[in-house]
Coordinates of C-alpha atoms and ligand atoms in Angstrom, one line a residue:
M1 CA 7.9 15.4 -18.4
K2 CA 10.5 13.1 -16.9
C3 CA 10.5 12.2 -13.3
G4 CA 12.9 10.1 -11.1
L5 CA 12.6 9.5 -7.5
E6 CA 14.9 9.0 -4.6
I7 CA 12.9 7.5 -1.8
H8 CA 14.1 7.0 1.8
V9 CA 12.2 4.8 4.1
Q10 CA 13.2 3.6 7.6
L11 CA 14.1 0.0 8.0
E12 CA 12.3 -2.1 10.5
T13 CA 14.9 -2.8 13.4
E14 CA 14.8 -2.7 17.2
S15 CA 18.0 -0.8 17.6
K16 CA 19.8 1.8 15.4
L17 CA 22.3 1.2 12.7
F18 CA 25.7 1.8 14.6
C19 CA 24.7 1.7 18.2
S20 CA 22.2 -0.1 20.5
C21 CA 19.7 2.8 21.1
P22 CA 16.2 1.9 20.4
T23 CA 14.3 3.0 17.3
N24 CA 11.0 3.9 18.8
Y25 CA 11.5 7.6 18.4
Q26 CA 8.0 8.7 18.0
D27 CA 6.8 7.7 21.5
A28 CA 10.1 8.6 23.3
Q29 CA 10.7 11.9 25.2
V30 CA 12.9 14.3 23.2
N31 CA 16.6 13.4 23.2
T32 CA 16.2 10.2 25.4
N33 CA 17.1 7.4 22.8
I34 CA 20.7 8.7 22.4
C35 CA 24.3 7.9 23.0
P36 CA 27.6 9.6 21.8
V37 CA 27.5 7.5 18.6
C38 CA 24.1 8.5 17.3
L39 CA 24.7 12.0 18.6
N40 CA 27.5 11.9 16.0
Q41 CA 29.9 13.2 18.5
P42 CA 33.5 13.6 17.1
G43 CA 35.6 10.7 18.1
A44 CA 32.7 8.4 19.0
K45 CA 33.4 5.0 17.5
P46 CA 30.4 3.2 15.8
Y47 CA 29.5 -0.3 16.9
P48 CA 29.5 -3.1 14.3
I49 CA 26.7 -2.6 11.9
N50 CA 23.2 -3.8 12.7
E51 CA 22.9 -7.1 10.8
K52 CA 19.1 -7.1 10.8
A53 CA 19.2 -3.7 8.9
I54 CA 21.5 -5.2 6.2
N55 CA 19.3 -8.3 5.8
N56 CA 16.2 -6.1 5.5
A57 CA 17.8 -3.9 2.9
L58 CA 19.0 -6.9 0.9
M59 CA 15.6 -8.5 1.0
I60 CA 14.0 -5.2 -0.3
A61 CA 16.5 -5.1 -3.1
L62 CA 15.8 -8.7 -3.9
M63 CA 11.9 -8.1 -3.9
L64 CA 12.5 -5.3 -6.3
N65 CA 14.3 -7.7 -8.7
C66 CA 17.7 -5.9 -8.1
K67 CA 21.0 -7.5 -9.0
I68 CA 23.0 -8.0 -5.7
D69 CA 26.7 -7.5 -5.7
A70 CA 27.2 -8.1 -2.0
N71 CA 30.7 -9.4 -1.8
L72 CA 31.7 -6.3 0.0
I73 CA 29.6 -3.4 1.4
Y74 CA 31.4 -0.2 2.2
F75 CA 30.2 2.9 4.0
M76 CA 31.1 6.3 2.9
R77 CA 31.1 9.7 4.6
K78 CA 28.8 12.0 2.8
H79 CA 29.5 15.6 4.0
Y80 CA 27.0 18.3 4.5
N81 CA 26.5 20.9 7.2
Y82 CA 23.2 21.2 9.0
P83 CA 22.1 21.2 12.6
D84 CA 20.7 17.7 12.5
L85 CA 24.1 16.2 11.8
P86 CA 26.9 17.3 14.3
S87 CA 29.6 15.2 12.7
G88 CA 29.1 17.0 9.4
Y89 CA 28.8 13.7 7.5
Q90 CA 26.2 11.1 7.0
K91 CA 27.3 7.5 6.8
T92 CA 26.0 6.1 3.6
S93 CA 26.7 2.8 1.9
I94 CA 27.6 2.1 -1.7
P95 CA 24.8 0.4 -3.6
I96 CA 23.8 -3.0 -2.3
G97 CA 21.5 -3.7 -5.2
Y98 CA 21.2 -2.3 -8.7
E99 CA 19.3 -2.7 -11.9
G100 CA 16.0 -3.6 -10.4
D101 CA 12.4 -3.1 -11.7
L102 CA 9.0 -2.5 -10.4
N103 CA 6.2 -2.6 -12.9
G104 CA 8.3 -1.3 -15.7
I105 CA 10.0 1.5 -13.6
R106 CA 13.7 0.8 -13.5
I107 CA 15.4 0.9 -10.1
R108 CA 18.9 2.3 -10.6
E109 CA 20.2 1.3 -7.1
I110 CA 19.4 0.8 -3.4
H111 CA 21.7 1.7 -0.6
M112 CA 21.6 2.1 3.1
E113 CA 22.2 5.2 5.3
E114 CA 21.7 6.5 8.7
D115 CA 18.8 8.9 9.4
P116 CA 19.8 12.4 10.8
G117 CA 18.2 14.0 13.8
Q118 CA 15.2 16.3 13.6
F119 CA 15.9 20.0 13.5
K120 CA 12.9 22.0 14.7
P121 CA 13.6 25.6 14.1
D122 CA 10.3 26.7 15.4
R123 CA 11.1 25.2 18.9
G124 CA 14.8 25.9 18.7
I125 CA 15.8 22.3 19.3
V126 CA 17.3 19.4 17.5
D127 CA 15.9 16.0 18.6
F128 CA 18.4 13.2 18.1
N129 CA 16.0 10.3 18.9
R130 CA 15.7 9.7 15.1
S131 CA 19.5 10.0 14.5
G132 CA 21.1 6.8 13.5
I133 CA 18.0 4.9 12.6
P134 CA 18.7 2.7 9.5
L135 CA 17.3 3.9 6.2
V136 CA 17.1 2.4 2.8
E137 CA 17.2 4.7 -0.1
I138 CA 15.7 3.6 -3.4
V139 CA 16.7 5.4 -6.5
T140 CA 14.7 5.1 -9.7
E141 CA 15.7 6.0 -13.3
P142 CA 13.7 9.0 -14.7
D143 CA 11.0 6.6 -16.1
M144 CA 7.8 8.3 -14.9
H145 CA 6.1 10.7 -17.3
S146 CA 3.2 12.2 -15.3
P147 CA 2.3 13.0 -11.7
E148 CA -0.1 10.2 -11.8
E149 CA 2.5 7.6 -12.9
A150 CA 4.7 8.7 -10.0
R151 CA 1.9 8.4 -7.7
T152 CA 1.1 4.8 -8.8
F153 CA 4.7 3.8 -8.6
L154 CA 5.0 5.2 -4.9
R155 CA 1.8 3.3 -3.9
E156 CA 3.1 0.1 -5.3
L157 CA 6.5 0.6 -3.7
I158 CA 5.1 1.3 -0.3
R159 CA 3.1 -1.9 -0.7
V160 CA 6.1 -4.0 -1.6
L161 CA 7.9 -2.4 1.5
K162 CA 4.8 -3.4 3.6
Y163 CA 4.8 -6.9 2.4
S164 CA 8.5 -7.2 3.1
E165 CA 7.9 -6.4 6.7
G166 CA 11.6 -5.2 6.6
A167 CA 10.7 -1.5 6.2
R168 CA 8.3 1.0 7.8
G169 CA 5.5 2.6 5.9
E170 CA 4.5 5.8 4.2
G171 CA 4.7 7.5 7.6
T172 CA 8.6 7.4 7.6
M173 CA 9.0 8.2 3.9
R174 CA 11.0 11.1 2.5
A175 CA 11.3 11.4 -1.2
D176 CA 13.4 13.7 -3.3
V177 CA 11.6 14.2 -6.6
N178 CA 13.6 15.0 -9.7
V179 CA 11.6 16.6 -12.5
S180 CA 12.5 18.1 -15.9
L181 CA 10.5 19.0 -19.0
E182 CA 11.6 18.4 -22.5
G183 CA 14.8 20.5 -23.2
G184 CA 14.9 22.0 -19.6
K185 CA 17.2 21.4 -16.8
R186 CA 16.4 19.3 -13.7
A187 CA 14.9 20.6 -10.6
E188 CA 15.2 18.4 -7.4
I189 CA 12.3 18.8 -4.9
K190 CA 13.6 17.8 -1.4
N191 CA 11.9 16.1 1.5
V192 CA 8.5 15.3 0.2
N193 CA 6.9 13.1 2.9
S194 CA 3.8 11.6 1.5
I195 CA 2.6 10.1 -1.8
K196 CA 0.0 12.9 -2.0
G197 CA 2.8 15.4 -1.5
A198 CA 4.8 14.0 -4.3
Y199 CA 1.8 14.2 -6.6
K200 CA 1.0 17.8 -5.7
A201 CA 4.7 18.9 -5.9
L202 CA 5.0 17.4 -9.4
K203 CA 1.7 19.1 -10.5
F204 CA 2.9 22.4 -9.2
E205 CA 6.4 22.0 -10.7
I206 CA 5.1 21.2 -14.1
I207 CA 3.1 24.4 -14.2
R208 CA 6.0 26.5 -12.9
Q209 CA 8.4 25.1 -15.4
K210 CA 6.0 25.5 -18.3
N211 CA 5.4 29.1 -17.4
L212 CA 9.1 29.8 -17.3
I213 CA 9.6 28.2 -20.7
K214 CA 6.6 30.3 -22.1
R215 CA 8.2 33.4 -21.0
G216 CA 11.5 32.3 -22.5
I217 CA 13.3 32.1 -19.1
E218 CA 15.9 29.3 -18.7
I219 CA 15.2 26.8 -16.1
K220 CA 18.1 26.5 -13.7
Q221 CA 19.4 23.2 -12.2
E222 CA 18.4 23.7 -8.6
T223 CA 17.2 22.2 -5.4
R224 CA 13.7 23.3 -4.2
A225 CA 11.8 22.7 -1.1
F226 CA 8.2 21.5 -1.0
L227 CA 5.9 23.4 1.3
E228 CA 3.3 20.8 2.4
S229 CA 1.0 23.4 3.9
Q230 CA 0.7 25.3 0.7
M231 CA 1.4 22.5 -1.8
I232 CA 4.1 24.6 -3.6
T233 CA 7.8 24.4 -4.2
V234 CA 10.2 27.2 -3.4
A235 CA 14.0 27.6 -4.5
M236 CA 16.4 26.4 -1.8
R237 CA 19.8 26.5 -3.4
S238 CA 21.4 26.0 -6.7
K239 CA 22.1 22.3 -7.2
E240 CA 25.3 21.0 -5.6
D241 CA 27.2 18.4 -7.6
T242 CA 28.1 15.0 -6.0
D243 CA 31.6 16.6 -5.7
D244 CA 30.3 18.9 -3.0
Y245 CA 29.6 15.9 -0.8
R246 CA 33.2 15.0 -0.8
L247 CA 32.5 11.5 -0.4
I248 CA 35.3 9.4 1.2
L249 CA 35.5 5.9 2.7
D250 CA 34.6 5.9 6.4
P251 CA 37.8 4.6 8.2
D252 CA 35.8 3.7 11.3
L253 CA 33.7 1.2 9.5
P254 CA 35.3 -2.0 8.1
P255 CA 33.8 -3.3 4.9
I256 CA 31.2 -6.0 5.4
K257 CA 31.3 -9.3 3.6
V258 CA 28.0 -10.9 2.8
A259 CA 28.3 -14.6 2.0
N260 CA 26.4 -16.1 -1.0
E261 CA 24.6 -18.5 1.4
E262 CA 23.3 -15.5 3.3
I263 CA 21.7 -14.1 0.1
E264 CA 20.2 -17.5 -0.7
N265 CA 18.9 -17.7 2.9
I266 CA 17.1 -14.4 2.4
E267 CA 15.7 -15.4 -0.9
E268 CA 14.3 -18.5 0.8
I269 CA 12.5 -16.7 3.6
M270 CA 11.5 -13.4 1.9
P271 CA 7.8 -12.8 1.2
E272 CA 6.5 -12.8 -2.3
A273 CA 6.3 -9.3 -3.7
P274 CA 2.7 -8.2 -4.6
H275 CA 3.5 -7.8 -8.3
N276 CA 4.7 -11.4 -8.4
K277 CA 1.8 -12.6 -6.3
I278 CA -0.6 -11.1 -8.8
K279 CA 1.0 -13.2 -11.6
R280 CA 0.8 -16.3 -9.5
F281 CA -2.9 -15.8 -8.6
V282 CA -3.8 -15.4 -12.2
K283 CA -2.1 -18.6 -13.2
E284 CA -2.9 -20.7 -10.2
Y285 CA -6.6 -19.8 -9.4
G286 CA -7.9 -19.0 -13.0
I287 CA -8.9 -15.4 -12.0
D288 CA -8.5 -12.3 -14.1
E289 CA -5.6 -9.8 -13.4
E290 CA -7.9 -7.0 -12.1
T291 CA -9.4 -9.4 -9.4
A292 CA -6.0 -10.6 -8.5
K293 CA -4.9 -7.0 -7.9
I294 CA -7.8 -6.3 -5.6
L295 CA -7.2 -9.6 -3.7
T296 CA -3.6 -8.9 -3.2
S297 CA -4.2 -5.2 -2.2
E298 CA -3.7 -6.3 1.4
L299 CA -1.4 -9.1 2.4
E300 CA -3.8 -10.5 5.1
L301 CA -6.6 -10.5 2.4
A302 CA -4.5 -12.5 0.0
N303 CA -3.6 -14.9 2.7
V304 CA -7.1 -15.5 3.7
Y305 CA -8.1 -16.0 0.0
E306 CA -5.4 -18.7 -0.3
K307 CA -6.9 -20.5 2.8
V308 CA -10.5 -20.1 1.6
V309 CA -9.8 -21.6 -1.8
K310 CA -8.6 -24.9 -0.2
S311 CA -12.4 -25.7 0.3
I312 CA -14.2 -23.3 -1.9
N313 CA -14.3 -22.8 -5.7
S314 CA -11.4 -20.2 -6.4
E315 CA -13.5 -18.2 -9.0
F316 CA -16.6 -18.2 -6.8
A317 CA -14.6 -17.1 -3.7
A318 CA -12.7 -14.4 -5.7
M319 CA -16.0 -12.9 -7.0
W320 CA -17.5 -12.8 -3.5
M321 CA -14.5 -11.3 -1.9
R322 CA -13.8 -8.8 -4.7
D323 CA -17.5 -7.6 -4.9
E324 CA -19.3 -8.2 -1.7
L325 CA -16.5 -8.4 0.9
K326 CA -14.7 -5.3 -0.5
R327 CA -18.1 -3.4 -0.6
V328 CA -18.7 -4.1 3.0
L329 CA -15.2 -3.2 4.0
S330 CA -15.2 0.1 2.1
Y331 CA -18.7 1.0 3.4
N332 CA -17.4 0.5 6.9
K333 CA -14.1 2.3 6.1
L334 CA -12.1 -0.8 7.3
D335 CA -9.2 -2.8 6.0
F336 CA -9.5 -6.5 6.2
V337 CA -7.4 -6.9 9.3
E338 CA -9.6 -4.2 11.1
S339 CA -12.8 -6.0 10.2
E340 CA -11.8 -9.0 12.3
I341 CA -13.5 -11.3 9.8
R342 CA -12.1 -14.8 10.3
D343 CA -11.2 -17.1 7.4
K344 CA -13.4 -20.0 8.8
D345 CA -16.4 -17.7 8.7
L346 CA -15.8 -16.7 5.1
I347 CA -15.5 -20.4 4.3
Q348 CA -18.8 -21.2 6.1
L349 CA -20.6 -18.3 4.3
F350 CA -19.3 -19.4 0.9
S351 CA -20.3 -23.0 1.4
M352 CA -23.7 -22.1 2.5
L353 CA -24.0 -20.1 -0.7
Q354 CA -22.5 -22.9 -2.9
N355 CA -24.8 -25.5 -1.3
K356 CA -27.8 -23.2 -1.8
E357 CA -28.7 -23.2 1.8
I358 CA -29.2 -19.4 1.5
T359 CA -29.9 -17.1 -1.3
T360 CA -27.4 -14.6 -2.8
K361 CA -29.5 -11.8 -1.2
A362 CA -29.3 -13.4 2.1
G363 CA -25.6 -13.9 1.7
Q364 CA -25.2 -10.2 0.9
R365 CA -27.0 -9.3 4.1
I366 CA -25.1 -11.7 6.2
I367 CA -21.7 -10.5 5.1
E368 CA -22.8 -6.9 6.0
H369 CA -23.0 -8.1 9.6
M370 CA -19.7 -10.0 9.7
P371 CA -17.2 -7.1 10.5
K372 CA -16.3 -7.1 14.1
N373 CA -18.9 -9.7 15.0
K374 CA -18.1 -12.7 17.1
K375 CA -21.1 -14.7 15.6
S376 CA -20.6 -17.0 12.7
P377 CA -22.5 -16.6 9.5
S378 CA -24.9 -19.4 10.3
E379 CA -25.7 -17.7 13.6
I380 CA -26.2 -14.3 11.9
A381 CA -28.4 -16.0 9.4
E382 CA -30.5 -17.5 12.2
K383 CA -30.8 -14.3 14.0
L384 CA -31.8 -12.4 10.9
G385 CA -34.2 -15.2 9.9
L386 CA -32.4 -15.8 6.6
T387 CA -31.9 -19.5 6.8
G388 CA -33.3 -21.7 4.1
I389 CA -34.4 -20.9 0.6
V390 CA -38.1 -20.4 0.5
K391 CA -39.9 -23.3 -1.3
E392 CA -41.9 -22.8 -4.5
D393 CA -45.3 -22.9 -3.1
E394 CA -44.3 -20.4 -0.4
I395 CA -43.1 -18.0 -3.2
I396 CA -46.4 -18.6 -5.1
N397 CA -48.4 -17.7 -1.9
A398 CA -46.3 -14.6 -1.4
V399 CA -46.7 -13.5 -5.0
K400 CA -50.5 -13.9 -4.7
Q401 CA -50.4 -11.8 -1.5
A402 CA -48.3 -9.1 -3.2
I403 CA -50.8 -9.0 -6.2
D404 CA -53.8 -8.9 -3.8
E405 CA -52.4 -6.1 -1.7
N406 CA -51.0 -3.9 -4.6
P407 CA -53.8 -3.6 -7.2
E408 CA -52.4 -0.2 -8.6
A409 CA -48.9 -1.7 -9.3
V410 CA -50.7 -4.6 -11.1
E411 CA -52.8 -2.2 -13.1
D412 CA -49.7 -0.2 -13.9
Y413 CA -47.9 -3.3 -15.1
N414 CA -50.9 -4.2 -17.3
Q415 CA -50.7 -0.7 -18.8
G416 CA -47.1 -1.5 -19.8
K417 CA -45.2 0.1 -17.0
K418 CA -42.3 -2.5 -16.7
A419 CA -40.9 -0.8 -13.5
S420 CA -43.9 -2.1 -11.5
M421 CA -42.4 -5.5 -11.9
N422 CA -39.5 -4.5 -9.7
F423 CA -41.8 -3.0 -7.1
L424 CA -43.8 -6.3 -6.9
V425 CA -40.5 -8.4 -6.6
G426 CA -39.6 -6.1 -3.8
Q427 CA -42.9 -6.8 -2.1
V428 CA -42.4 -10.5 -2.4
M429 CA -38.9 -10.2 -0.9
K430 CA -40.5 -8.2 1.9
I431 CA -43.0 -10.9 2.6
T432 CA -40.4 -13.7 2.5
R433 CA -37.9 -11.7 4.3
G434 CA -35.5 -11.8 1.4
K435 CA -35.5 -15.6 1.2
A436 CA -37.2 -16.0 -2.2
D437 CA -35.0 -16.7 -5.1
P438 CA -35.3 -13.5 -7.2
S439 CA -35.4 -15.1 -10.7
E440 CA -37.9 -17.7 -9.6
T441 CA -40.0 -14.9 -8.2
V442 CA -40.0 -13.0 -11.5
N443 CA -41.0 -16.1 -13.4
I444 CA -43.9 -16.9 -11.0
L445 CA -45.0 -13.1 -11.1
N446 CA -44.9 -13.2 -14.9
S447 CA -47.1 -16.2 -15.2
L448 CA -49.6 -15.2 -12.5
L449 CA -49.9 -11.6 -13.9
K450 CA -50.8 -13.0 -17.3
E451 CA -53.8 -14.9 -15.9
Ligands
LIG501 ZN1 22.9 5.6 20.1
LIG502 MN1 19.9 9.9 0.9

């Protein structure tokens, strides 16, 4: 299988690409964020292009390691006929970046275009609030070879876009999925609007094409639609060629010159892309790649890690954040930002652990109470009675008590049932309220049970 993607995502701007209408189309009443320009009325002259949109698109191209050839950016008219586009053409730029790469998948090119309106046949309306919102279209080479690979790529791409803060998320994504099997012609599946949808569409399309090949039927080059509700694709039209779009230069839009200093400026302020951040974490903090991937899975989490390691051993902090913090977050179904856990509290918890003021077990219990909690770890420890590591003689007393109270477990242990040891350790933990050091407890239990 060979799969290439064309991914459209809205750019993050306050106003539209060629007019000053706002871009908050989701909360607005139908057809209220509109003017003659974004209604694509014949003769309406576009305003000068939104500079924020260009800068965001250039930044995304740079974060995807694209070459930039920004001396002049032209806009073309791409013609097609559909109720969401009264002018009959979409304003679309020539590539602003090309020959990029994201984790081994080649990016063929990136360009900008305007979003059309939303045709809602079921309600008999076209809502133009979305019309004219700037989009970036990212076109890959056919470098993906399974639905899983395409899914991984899309997840990673959405992550880069989120990091860039220059584009909106998966919610505004529309992907065209090109797929062909060895020797067959290419089918293009239009308007897939989620990562899961792309995965399901590919799964379906592979089976459909395989069945046709088996029956000796030729696979036509065609455009297909993805029906989200049924997770299947259906024929739409036989594929148009680029010629059918009759691309011409838009005479209303003068070419835009982007100065080299402008590009350098963007390079300076742009955020580090996650795939580059992973490499740096491995090198700078001496952690393995898998851990670095987990820590950079969320920008906020990565930022907090970098604050924490200013005062905490980087490997120790990485281990705790990867294992315990992530466990607590996924148990509570929260991402890091939603958990409202503060960096200073993580630093306090980790230094309590490093200074052996609390046991590992106590640390695990404290961190479970940290999401959405205004109290600091030391206050939580106080409240749960987890402060201080119990001294050796206290453990000895607790072990004696556990042995006295559980003669059957002791008997079992003497009969060779090793599992009884775990039970007795558990009892000691209960008596000391989790404050006994587990390995010390095992040692003391061993020596007292022998007597
Ligand atoms: Zn407008
Ligand atoms: Mn497009």
